[in-house]
Amino acid sequence: MINTEKYVNNIPYGMRKYKQWVLFKTYIKTDRNGNKKTSKIPISPGTFKAKGWNERKSWMDFDNALISIKNSNCDGVAFVLTNHDPFICIDLDNCITYENTFSNKLAEECVKLFENTYMEISHSGSGIHIFLEGEIPKNINNQTKGIEIYKENHCISMTGEISNTVIYPSRNIINRQYDLDKIYKKMSLNERYKAKSNSKSITITEEVPDADSIIEIMCKYNNTAKELFEGA
């Protein structure tokens, strides 16, 4: 049985009032190397199926989603971010150590920067969700830095867990556009640099022929080169 008290007591009313709630189910997969990966699949609270979860007609209000989860085998409720709400979610992955400290400076910077807004520990226990009001041009998913910033077309699996000492307990969602812009700009520059580096790598690999091909072309169109490489 899912304990829904943390949801009710801690998730801000600003989010709870939106009819954008679904359920989620956790699956653990093991690859051929024995590494385990956890996936959270969104589930429609009306049908208890993954199909159609992203259609607005499949979403429920907060209270009915909590009722629905009691009759399911799902693992929690999730909030669907859309252009119809003011929320931004900064999702920090694998940023809390076993000693309950930050594993990277970026996560620590984000938590301190947005200390007055709602944040919660993720289901893994090692990540953090930070919720703000604001605007961003588009979603960012930077796996290298362990940060994702979402505005729309994304489902956040909620926990309501705010008791961990690495985060600041707040039940309000505030607008910190100036600070959000700073973090977003920093991550955008990193994304553009990565894309540019990847683009250069692909260009070199695909467009520059090997030595044998160069010699073949030179011999075909240049008699001097033919004499040099093939003999007169």
Coordinates of C-alpha atoms in Angstrom, one line a residue:
M1 CA 0.0 0.0 0.0
I2 CA 1.4 3.4 -1.0
N3 CA 1.7 5.9 1.8
T4 CA 0.1 9.1 0.3
E5 CA 0.7 11.3 3.4
K6 CA 3.9 12.8 2.0
Y7 CA 2.2 13.7 -1.2
V8 CA -0.7 15.4 0.6
N9 CA 1.4 17.1 3.2
N10 CA 4.4 18.3 1.2
I11 CA 3.6 18.7 -2.5
P12 CA 2.6 22.4 -3.0
Y13 CA -1.0 23.3 -3.6
G14 CA 0.1 25.2 -6.6
M15 CA 0.9 21.9 -8.3
R16 CA -1.9 19.9 -6.7
K17 CA -4.6 22.2 -8.2
Y18 CA -3.7 21.2 -11.8
K19 CA -5.4 18.3 -13.5
Q20 CA -2.1 16.9 -14.8
W21 CA -1.6 13.9 -12.6
V22 CA -0.8 10.3 -13.7
L23 CA 0.7 7.2 -12.0
F24 CA 4.0 5.5 -12.6
K25 CA 5.4 2.0 -12.4
T26 CA 9.0 1.1 -11.7
Y27 CA 10.8 -1.5 -13.6
I28 CA 14.3 -2.8 -13.0
K29 CA 16.3 -4.2 -15.9
T30 CA 19.6 -6.0 -15.8
D31 CA 21.9 -5.8 -18.8
R32 CA 24.3 -8.6 -20.0
N33 CA 27.0 -7.1 -17.8
G34 CA 24.9 -7.4 -14.7
N35 CA 24.3 -3.7 -14.4
K36 CA 20.8 -2.7 -13.1
K37 CA 18.9 0.2 -14.6
T38 CA 15.6 1.5 -13.1
S39 CA 13.0 2.8 -15.5
K40 CA 9.8 4.6 -14.4
I41 CA 6.9 4.2 -16.8
P42 CA 4.0 6.6 -16.8
I43 CA 0.6 4.9 -16.4
S44 CA -2.8 6.3 -17.1
P45 CA -4.7 6.5 -13.8
G46 CA -8.0 5.6 -15.5
T47 CA -7.0 2.5 -17.5
F48 CA -3.8 1.5 -15.5
K49 CA -2.1 1.2 -18.9
A50 CA 0.9 3.0 -20.3
K51 CA -0.8 3.5 -23.7
G52 CA -2.3 7.0 -24.0
W53 CA -0.8 8.3 -20.7
N54 CA 0.4 11.5 -22.5
E55 CA -3.1 12.4 -23.7
R56 CA -4.7 15.1 -21.6
K57 CA -8.0 13.2 -21.4
S58 CA -6.1 10.5 -19.5
W59 CA -4.9 12.8 -16.7
M60 CA -6.7 13.2 -13.3
D61 CA -6.8 15.8 -10.6
F62 CA -4.5 15.2 -7.6
D63 CA -7.2 13.8 -5.3
N64 CA -8.5 11.3 -7.8
A65 CA -5.0 10.2 -8.8
L66 CA -4.4 9.3 -5.1
I67 CA -7.6 7.3 -5.0
S68 CA -6.7 5.6 -8.2
I69 CA -3.2 4.6 -7.0
K70 CA -4.8 2.7 -4.1
N71 CA -6.5 0.4 -6.6
S72 CA -3.4 -0.2 -8.7
N73 CA 0.0 -1.9 -8.5
C74 CA 1.7 1.3 -9.4
D75 CA 4.5 2.9 -7.3
G76 CA 3.5 6.5 -7.1
V77 CA 2.0 9.6 -8.7
A78 CA 3.6 11.8 -11.4
F79 CA 3.1 15.3 -12.6
V80 CA 3.0 16.0 -16.3
L81 CA 4.7 19.3 -17.2
T82 CA 3.0 21.3 -20.0
N83 CA 2.8 24.7 -21.6
H84 CA -0.4 25.2 -19.7
D85 CA 1.3 25.5 -16.3
P86 CA 4.1 27.9 -15.1
F87 CA 6.4 25.2 -13.7
I88 CA 10.0 24.3 -14.5
C89 CA 11.6 21.1 -13.0
I90 CA 15.4 20.9 -12.6
D91 CA 16.2 17.2 -12.3
L92 CA 19.6 16.5 -10.7
D93 CA 20.7 12.9 -11.1
N94 CA 23.1 10.9 -8.8
C95 CA 24.1 13.9 -6.8
I96 CA 23.8 12.6 -3.2
T97 CA 26.4 10.3 -1.8
Y98 CA 25.9 7.5 0.8
E99 CA 27.3 9.9 3.3
N100 CA 24.5 12.3 2.5
T101 CA 26.7 14.9 0.9
F102 CA 26.8 16.4 -2.6
S103 CA 28.7 14.4 -5.2
N104 CA 29.2 17.4 -7.5
K105 CA 29.4 21.2 -7.3
L106 CA 26.6 21.9 -9.8
A107 CA 24.0 20.1 -7.7
E108 CA 25.2 22.0 -4.6
E109 CA 25.0 25.3 -6.5
C110 CA 21.5 24.6 -7.7
V111 CA 20.2 23.7 -4.2
K112 CA 21.7 26.8 -2.6
L113 CA 20.5 29.0 -5.5
F114 CA 16.9 27.9 -5.2
E115 CA 16.7 27.3 -1.5
N116 CA 13.3 28.9 -1.0
T117 CA 11.4 26.8 -3.6
Y118 CA 10.0 23.3 -3.4
M119 CA 12.5 20.5 -3.9
E120 CA 12.3 16.8 -3.1
I121 CA 14.5 13.7 -3.1
S122 CA 13.9 11.5 -6.1
H123 CA 12.9 7.8 -5.8
S124 CA 16.4 6.6 -6.1
G125 CA 17.4 8.5 -3.0
S126 CA 20.4 10.0 -4.8
G127 CA 18.7 12.6 -7.0
I128 CA 16.8 15.9 -6.4
H129 CA 13.8 17.5 -8.1
I130 CA 13.7 21.3 -7.9
F131 CA 10.5 23.0 -8.9
L132 CA 10.3 26.7 -10.0
E133 CA 8.0 29.0 -11.8
G134 CA 9.6 30.4 -14.9
E135 CA 10.3 30.1 -18.7
I136 CA 13.0 28.4 -20.7
P137 CA 13.3 28.2 -24.5
K138 CA 13.3 24.3 -24.6
N139 CA 14.0 21.3 -22.5
I140 CA 17.7 20.4 -21.7
N141 CA 18.9 16.9 -21.0
N142 CA 22.6 16.9 -20.1
Q143 CA 23.6 13.4 -19.0
T144 CA 27.3 14.4 -18.8
K145 CA 26.6 17.0 -16.1
G146 CA 23.8 15.0 -14.5
I147 CA 21.2 17.7 -15.0
E148 CA 17.9 17.9 -16.9
I149 CA 15.7 21.0 -17.1
Y150 CA 12.1 20.5 -18.2
K151 CA 9.3 22.8 -19.1
E152 CA 6.9 20.6 -21.1
N153 CA 6.3 17.2 -22.6
H154 CA 7.8 15.4 -19.6
C155 CA 6.5 13.4 -16.6
I156 CA 8.1 13.8 -13.2
S157 CA 7.7 10.9 -10.7
M158 CA 6.9 12.6 -7.4
T159 CA 7.9 11.6 -3.9
G160 CA 7.0 14.4 -1.5
E161 CA 10.2 13.5 0.4
I162 CA 11.6 16.8 1.8
S163 CA 13.2 15.6 5.1
N164 CA 16.7 15.0 3.8
T165 CA 19.2 17.4 5.2
V166 CA 20.9 18.2 1.9
I167 CA 17.8 20.1 0.7
Y168 CA 15.9 23.0 2.1
P169 CA 12.3 22.0 3.1
S170 CA 9.8 24.3 1.4
R171 CA 6.2 23.8 0.3
N172 CA 6.1 26.8 -2.0
I173 CA 7.0 27.2 -5.6
I174 CA 8.6 30.5 -6.4
N175 CA 9.7 32.4 -9.5
R176 CA 13.5 32.7 -9.7
Q177 CA 13.8 33.6 -13.4
Y178 CA 17.1 35.5 -13.0
D179 CA 18.8 32.5 -11.3
L180 CA 17.1 30.0 -13.6
D181 CA 18.4 31.9 -16.6
K182 CA 22.0 31.7 -15.2
I183 CA 21.8 27.9 -14.8
Y184 CA 20.1 27.4 -18.2
K185 CA 22.6 29.6 -20.0
K186 CA 25.5 27.7 -18.5
M187 CA 24.0 24.3 -19.5
S188 CA 23.0 25.6 -23.0
L189 CA 26.6 26.7 -23.7
N190 CA 27.7 23.3 -22.6
E191 CA 25.2 21.6 -24.9
R192 CA 26.2 23.8 -27.9
Y193 CA 29.9 23.1 -27.3
K194 CA 29.2 19.3 -27.1
A195 CA 27.1 19.5 -30.3
K196 CA 29.8 21.5 -32.1
S197 CA 32.5 19.0 -31.1
N198 CA 30.4 16.1 -32.2
S199 CA 29.7 17.8 -35.5
K200 CA 33.4 18.4 -36.2
S201 CA 34.1 14.7 -35.3
I202 CA 31.5 13.5 -37.7
T203 CA 32.7 15.8 -40.5
I204 CA 36.3 14.5 -40.3
T205 CA 35.3 10.9 -40.2
E206 CA 32.8 11.0 -43.0
E207 CA 34.3 13.6 -45.5
V208 CA 38.1 13.0 -45.4
P209 CA 39.1 10.0 -47.5
D210 CA 41.9 7.7 -46.6
A211 CA 45.4 7.8 -48.1
D212 CA 44.7 5.1 -50.7
S213 CA 41.7 6.9 -52.0
I214 CA 43.6 10.1 -52.3
I215 CA 46.4 8.5 -54.3
E216 CA 43.8 6.7 -56.6
I217 CA 42.1 10.0 -57.4
M218 CA 45.4 11.8 -58.0
C219 CA 46.6 9.1 -60.4
K220 CA 43.4 9.2 -62.3
Y221 CA 43.4 12.9 -63.0
N222 CA 47.1 13.9 -62.8
N223 CA 49.7 12.3 -65.1
T224 CA 52.6 13.5 -62.9
A225 CA 51.1 11.9 -59.9
K226 CA 50.5 8.7 -61.9
E227 CA 54.2 8.6 -62.8
L228 CA 55.2 9.3 -59.3
F229 CA 53.1 6.5 -57.6
E230 CA 52.8 4.0 -60.5
G231 CA 56.0 4.6 -62.5
A232 CA 56.2 5.8 -66.1

